[in-house]
C-alpha positions as semicolon CSV with decimal commas, in nm:
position;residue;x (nm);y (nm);z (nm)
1;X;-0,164;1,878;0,306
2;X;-0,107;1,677;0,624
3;X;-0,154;1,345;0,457
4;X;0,084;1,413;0,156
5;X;0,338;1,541;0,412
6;X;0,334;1,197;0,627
7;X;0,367;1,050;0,262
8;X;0,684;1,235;0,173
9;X;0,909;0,907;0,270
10;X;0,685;0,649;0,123
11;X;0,820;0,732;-0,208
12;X;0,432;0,785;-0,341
13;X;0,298;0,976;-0,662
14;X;0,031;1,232;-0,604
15;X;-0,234;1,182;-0,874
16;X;-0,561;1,435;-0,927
17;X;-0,725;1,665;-1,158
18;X;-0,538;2,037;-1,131
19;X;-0,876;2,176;-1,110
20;X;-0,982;2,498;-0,817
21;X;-0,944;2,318;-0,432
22;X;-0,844;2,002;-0,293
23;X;-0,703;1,885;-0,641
24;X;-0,442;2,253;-0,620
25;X;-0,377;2,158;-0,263
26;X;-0,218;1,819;-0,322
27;X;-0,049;1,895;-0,594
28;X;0,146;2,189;-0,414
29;X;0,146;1,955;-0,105
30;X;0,344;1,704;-0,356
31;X;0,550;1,962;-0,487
32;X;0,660;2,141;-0,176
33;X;0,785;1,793;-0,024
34;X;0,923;1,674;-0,347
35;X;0,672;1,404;-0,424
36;X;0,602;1,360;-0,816
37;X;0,293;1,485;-0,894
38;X;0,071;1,399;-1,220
39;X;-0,226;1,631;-1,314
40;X;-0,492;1,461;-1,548
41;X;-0,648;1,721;-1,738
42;X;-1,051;1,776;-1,903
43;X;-0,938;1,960;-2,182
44;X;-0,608;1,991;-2,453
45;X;-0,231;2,032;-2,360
46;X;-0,270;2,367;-2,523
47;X;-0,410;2,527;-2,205
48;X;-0,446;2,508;-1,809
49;X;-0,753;2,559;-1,612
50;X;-0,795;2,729;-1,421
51;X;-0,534;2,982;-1,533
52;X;-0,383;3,044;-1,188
53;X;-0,258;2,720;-1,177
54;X;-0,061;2,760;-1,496
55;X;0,278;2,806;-1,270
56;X;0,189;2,520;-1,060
57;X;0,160;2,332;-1,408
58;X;0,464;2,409;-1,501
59;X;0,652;2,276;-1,238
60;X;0,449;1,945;-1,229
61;X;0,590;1,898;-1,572
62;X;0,902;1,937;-1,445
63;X;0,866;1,701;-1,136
64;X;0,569;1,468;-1,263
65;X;0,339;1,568;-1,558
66;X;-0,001;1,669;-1,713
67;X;-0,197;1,409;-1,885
68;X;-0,472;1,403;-2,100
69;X;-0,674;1,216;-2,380
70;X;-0,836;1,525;-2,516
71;X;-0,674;1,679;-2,849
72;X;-0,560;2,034;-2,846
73;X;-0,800;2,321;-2,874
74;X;-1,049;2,134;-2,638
75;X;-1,207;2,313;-2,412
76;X;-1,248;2,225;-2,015
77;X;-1,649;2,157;-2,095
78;X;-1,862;2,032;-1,820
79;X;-1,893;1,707;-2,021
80;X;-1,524;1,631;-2,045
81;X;-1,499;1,627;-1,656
82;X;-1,638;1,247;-1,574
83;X;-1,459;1,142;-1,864
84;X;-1,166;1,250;-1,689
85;X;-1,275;1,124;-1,348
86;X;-1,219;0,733;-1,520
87;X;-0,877;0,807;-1,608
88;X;-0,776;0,955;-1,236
89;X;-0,999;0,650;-1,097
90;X;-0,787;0,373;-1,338
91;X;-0,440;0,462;-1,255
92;X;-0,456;0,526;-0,877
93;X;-0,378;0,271;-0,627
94;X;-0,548;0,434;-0,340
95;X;-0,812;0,693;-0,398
96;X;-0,858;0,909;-0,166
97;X;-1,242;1,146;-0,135
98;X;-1,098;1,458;0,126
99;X;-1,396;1,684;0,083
100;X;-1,729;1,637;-0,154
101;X;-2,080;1,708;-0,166
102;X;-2,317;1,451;-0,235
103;X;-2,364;1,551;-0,595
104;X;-2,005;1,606;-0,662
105;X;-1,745;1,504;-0,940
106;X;-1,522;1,363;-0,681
107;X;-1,828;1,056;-0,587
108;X;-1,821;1,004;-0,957
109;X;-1,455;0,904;-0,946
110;X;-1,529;0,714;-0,611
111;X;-1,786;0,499;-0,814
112;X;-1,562;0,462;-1,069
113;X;-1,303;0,360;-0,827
114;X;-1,528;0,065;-0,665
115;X;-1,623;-0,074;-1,039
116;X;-1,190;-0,078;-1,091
117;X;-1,168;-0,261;-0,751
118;X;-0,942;0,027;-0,683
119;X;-0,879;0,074;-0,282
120;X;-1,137;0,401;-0,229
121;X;-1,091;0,580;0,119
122;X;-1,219;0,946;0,270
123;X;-1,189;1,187;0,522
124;X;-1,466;1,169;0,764
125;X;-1,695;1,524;0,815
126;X;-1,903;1,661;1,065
127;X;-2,290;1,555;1,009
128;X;-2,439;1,898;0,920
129;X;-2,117;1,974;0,660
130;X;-2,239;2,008;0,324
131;X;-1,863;1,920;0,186
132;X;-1,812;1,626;0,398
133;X;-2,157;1,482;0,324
134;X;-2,018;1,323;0,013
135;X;-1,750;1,141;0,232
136;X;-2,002;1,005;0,496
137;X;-2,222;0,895;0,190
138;X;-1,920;0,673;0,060
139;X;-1,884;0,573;0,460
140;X;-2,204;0,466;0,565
141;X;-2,253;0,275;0,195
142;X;-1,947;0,067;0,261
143;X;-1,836;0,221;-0,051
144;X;-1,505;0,384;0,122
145;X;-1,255;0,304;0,413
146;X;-1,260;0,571;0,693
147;X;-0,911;0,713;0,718
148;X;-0,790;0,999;0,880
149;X;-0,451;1,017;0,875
150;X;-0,146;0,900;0,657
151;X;-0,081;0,585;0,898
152;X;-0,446;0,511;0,835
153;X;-0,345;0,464;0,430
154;X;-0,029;0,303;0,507
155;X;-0,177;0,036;0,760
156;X;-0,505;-0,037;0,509
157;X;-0,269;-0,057;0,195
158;X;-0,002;-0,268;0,390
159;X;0,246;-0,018;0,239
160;X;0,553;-0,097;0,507
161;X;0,831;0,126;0,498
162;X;1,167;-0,063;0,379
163;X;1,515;0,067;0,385
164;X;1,613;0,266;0,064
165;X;1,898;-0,006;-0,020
166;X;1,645;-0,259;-0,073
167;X;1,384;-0,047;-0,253
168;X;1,528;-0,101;-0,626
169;X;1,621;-0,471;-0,533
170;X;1,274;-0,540;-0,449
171;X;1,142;-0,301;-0,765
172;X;1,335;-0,499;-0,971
173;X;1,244;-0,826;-0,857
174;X;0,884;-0,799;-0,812
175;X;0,704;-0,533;-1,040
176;X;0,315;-0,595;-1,095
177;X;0,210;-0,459;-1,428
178;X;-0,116;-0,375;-1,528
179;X;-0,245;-0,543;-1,865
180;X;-0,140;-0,223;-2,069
181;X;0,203;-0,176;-1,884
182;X;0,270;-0,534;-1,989
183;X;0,180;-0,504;-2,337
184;X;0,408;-0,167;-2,381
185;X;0,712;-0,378;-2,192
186;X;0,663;-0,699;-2,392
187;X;0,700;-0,428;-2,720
188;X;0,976;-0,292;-2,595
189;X;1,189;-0,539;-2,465
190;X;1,124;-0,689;-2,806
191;X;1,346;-0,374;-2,986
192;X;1,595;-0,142;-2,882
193;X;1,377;0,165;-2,887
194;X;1,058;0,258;-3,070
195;X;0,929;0,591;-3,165
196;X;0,553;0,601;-3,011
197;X;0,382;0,626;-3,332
198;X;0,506;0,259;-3,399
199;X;0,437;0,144;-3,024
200;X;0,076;0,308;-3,064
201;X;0,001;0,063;-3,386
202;X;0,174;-0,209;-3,212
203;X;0,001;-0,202;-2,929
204;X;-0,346;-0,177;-3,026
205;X;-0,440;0,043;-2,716
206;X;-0,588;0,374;-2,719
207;X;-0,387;0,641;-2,710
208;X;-0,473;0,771;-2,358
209;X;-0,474;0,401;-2,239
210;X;-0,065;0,389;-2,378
211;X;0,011;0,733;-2,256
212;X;-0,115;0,622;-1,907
213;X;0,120;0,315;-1,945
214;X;0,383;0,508;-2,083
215;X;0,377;0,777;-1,790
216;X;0,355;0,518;-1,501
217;X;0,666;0,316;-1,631
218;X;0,871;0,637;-1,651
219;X;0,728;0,700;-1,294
220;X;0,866;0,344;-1,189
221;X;1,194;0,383;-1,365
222;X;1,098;0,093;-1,596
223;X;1,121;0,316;-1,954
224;X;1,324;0,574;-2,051
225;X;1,220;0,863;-2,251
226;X;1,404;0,961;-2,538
227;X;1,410;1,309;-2,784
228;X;1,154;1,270;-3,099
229;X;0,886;1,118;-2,879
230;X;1,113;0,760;-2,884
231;X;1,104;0,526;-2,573
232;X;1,342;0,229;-2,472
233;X;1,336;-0,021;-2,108
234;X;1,565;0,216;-1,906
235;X;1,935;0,030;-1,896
């Protein structure tokens, strides 16, 4: 909660899975200091799991988004939950391991992390802590920065605060697009608008590899969102 906090005026997005624990805790973290806050899902749109995070869902809709490359009726299986992992692991820019055992889910998206050349950091625990021992794993291995505080993140990732006036100059001047960002831009810059059935078979990518795209340009300002599922570069 701390870290998101001392994030608030970095302008960040708050990416993680919805499920029970540290993944609820940032995204109310986000929410309560007005952060955008994405949830990536192991099952369909059709339901939230756990249920008692269906009103936090809800408003991360509303200030962020769910996202998810399962079809409807799927269920939140154990299986579906590394598959997941890759997707939360792919669009971060700093990953972040607060708590985990050695065996858990959060390692997996660590790994996955490292083989992205993602930036992978965690929270340092006391030896004898079977939640932290996950973190000191990732520690000891080299696998993970030690951080333990949001000054940590910002002085690792060289994020430097700048003054809001020159925050769109500089978006606009220097945006770095990932290989499927670039491909949906190149398409769209290309037409006026396109309905995303067309920009799917246009594209070529997967349909969780576009809506990732998609979601992060609308994050960044870059496309605009129109009624019947239609999408045009934001004027």
């Amino acid at each position: 909660e701390k870290i998101v906090e001392d994030l608030q005026a970095e302008n960040v997005l708050i990416l993680s899975g919805l499920a029970y624990g540290i993944d609820t805790i940032a995204h109310k973290a986000a929410l309560k200091n007005k952060l955008p806050t994405v949830g990536v899902l192991a099952h369909g749109l059709d339901k939230i799991y756990p249920p008692q995070n269906k009103m936090m869902a809800k408003q991360m809709v509303e200030h962020g988004g769910l996202l998810t490359e399962f079809l409807s009726a799927t269920n939140p299986d154990k299986q579906n939950f590394p598959k997941h992992n890759r997707i939360v692991a792919g669009m971060c820019d700093a990953l972040i391991v607060i708590e985990s055992s050695k065996k858990g889910g959060s390692l997996i998206t660590a790994e996955l992390g490292n083989g992205y050349n993602k930036d992978v950091f965690a929270i340092p625990g006391r030896a004898n802590d079977l939640k932290s021992e996950g973190c000191n794993y990732l520690i000891k291995n080299n696998k993970a920065s030690l951080i333990t505080s949001a000054d940590d993140l910002l002085e690792m990732m060289n994020w430097k605060p700048m003054p809001k006036a020159a925050q769109k100059k500089q978006r606009e001047l220097f945006i770095e697009f990932t290989v499927d960002e670039r491909i949906v831009v190149d398409i769209l810059q290309q037409n006026e608008s396109v309905q995303v059935d067309q920009l799917y078979y246009k594209s070529g990518l997967s349909s969780s590899a576009m809506a990732a795209a998609l979601l992060m340009l609308e994050m960044q300002g870059i496309v605009l969102s129109l009624p019947g599922k239609v999408y045009k570069i934001s004027p």
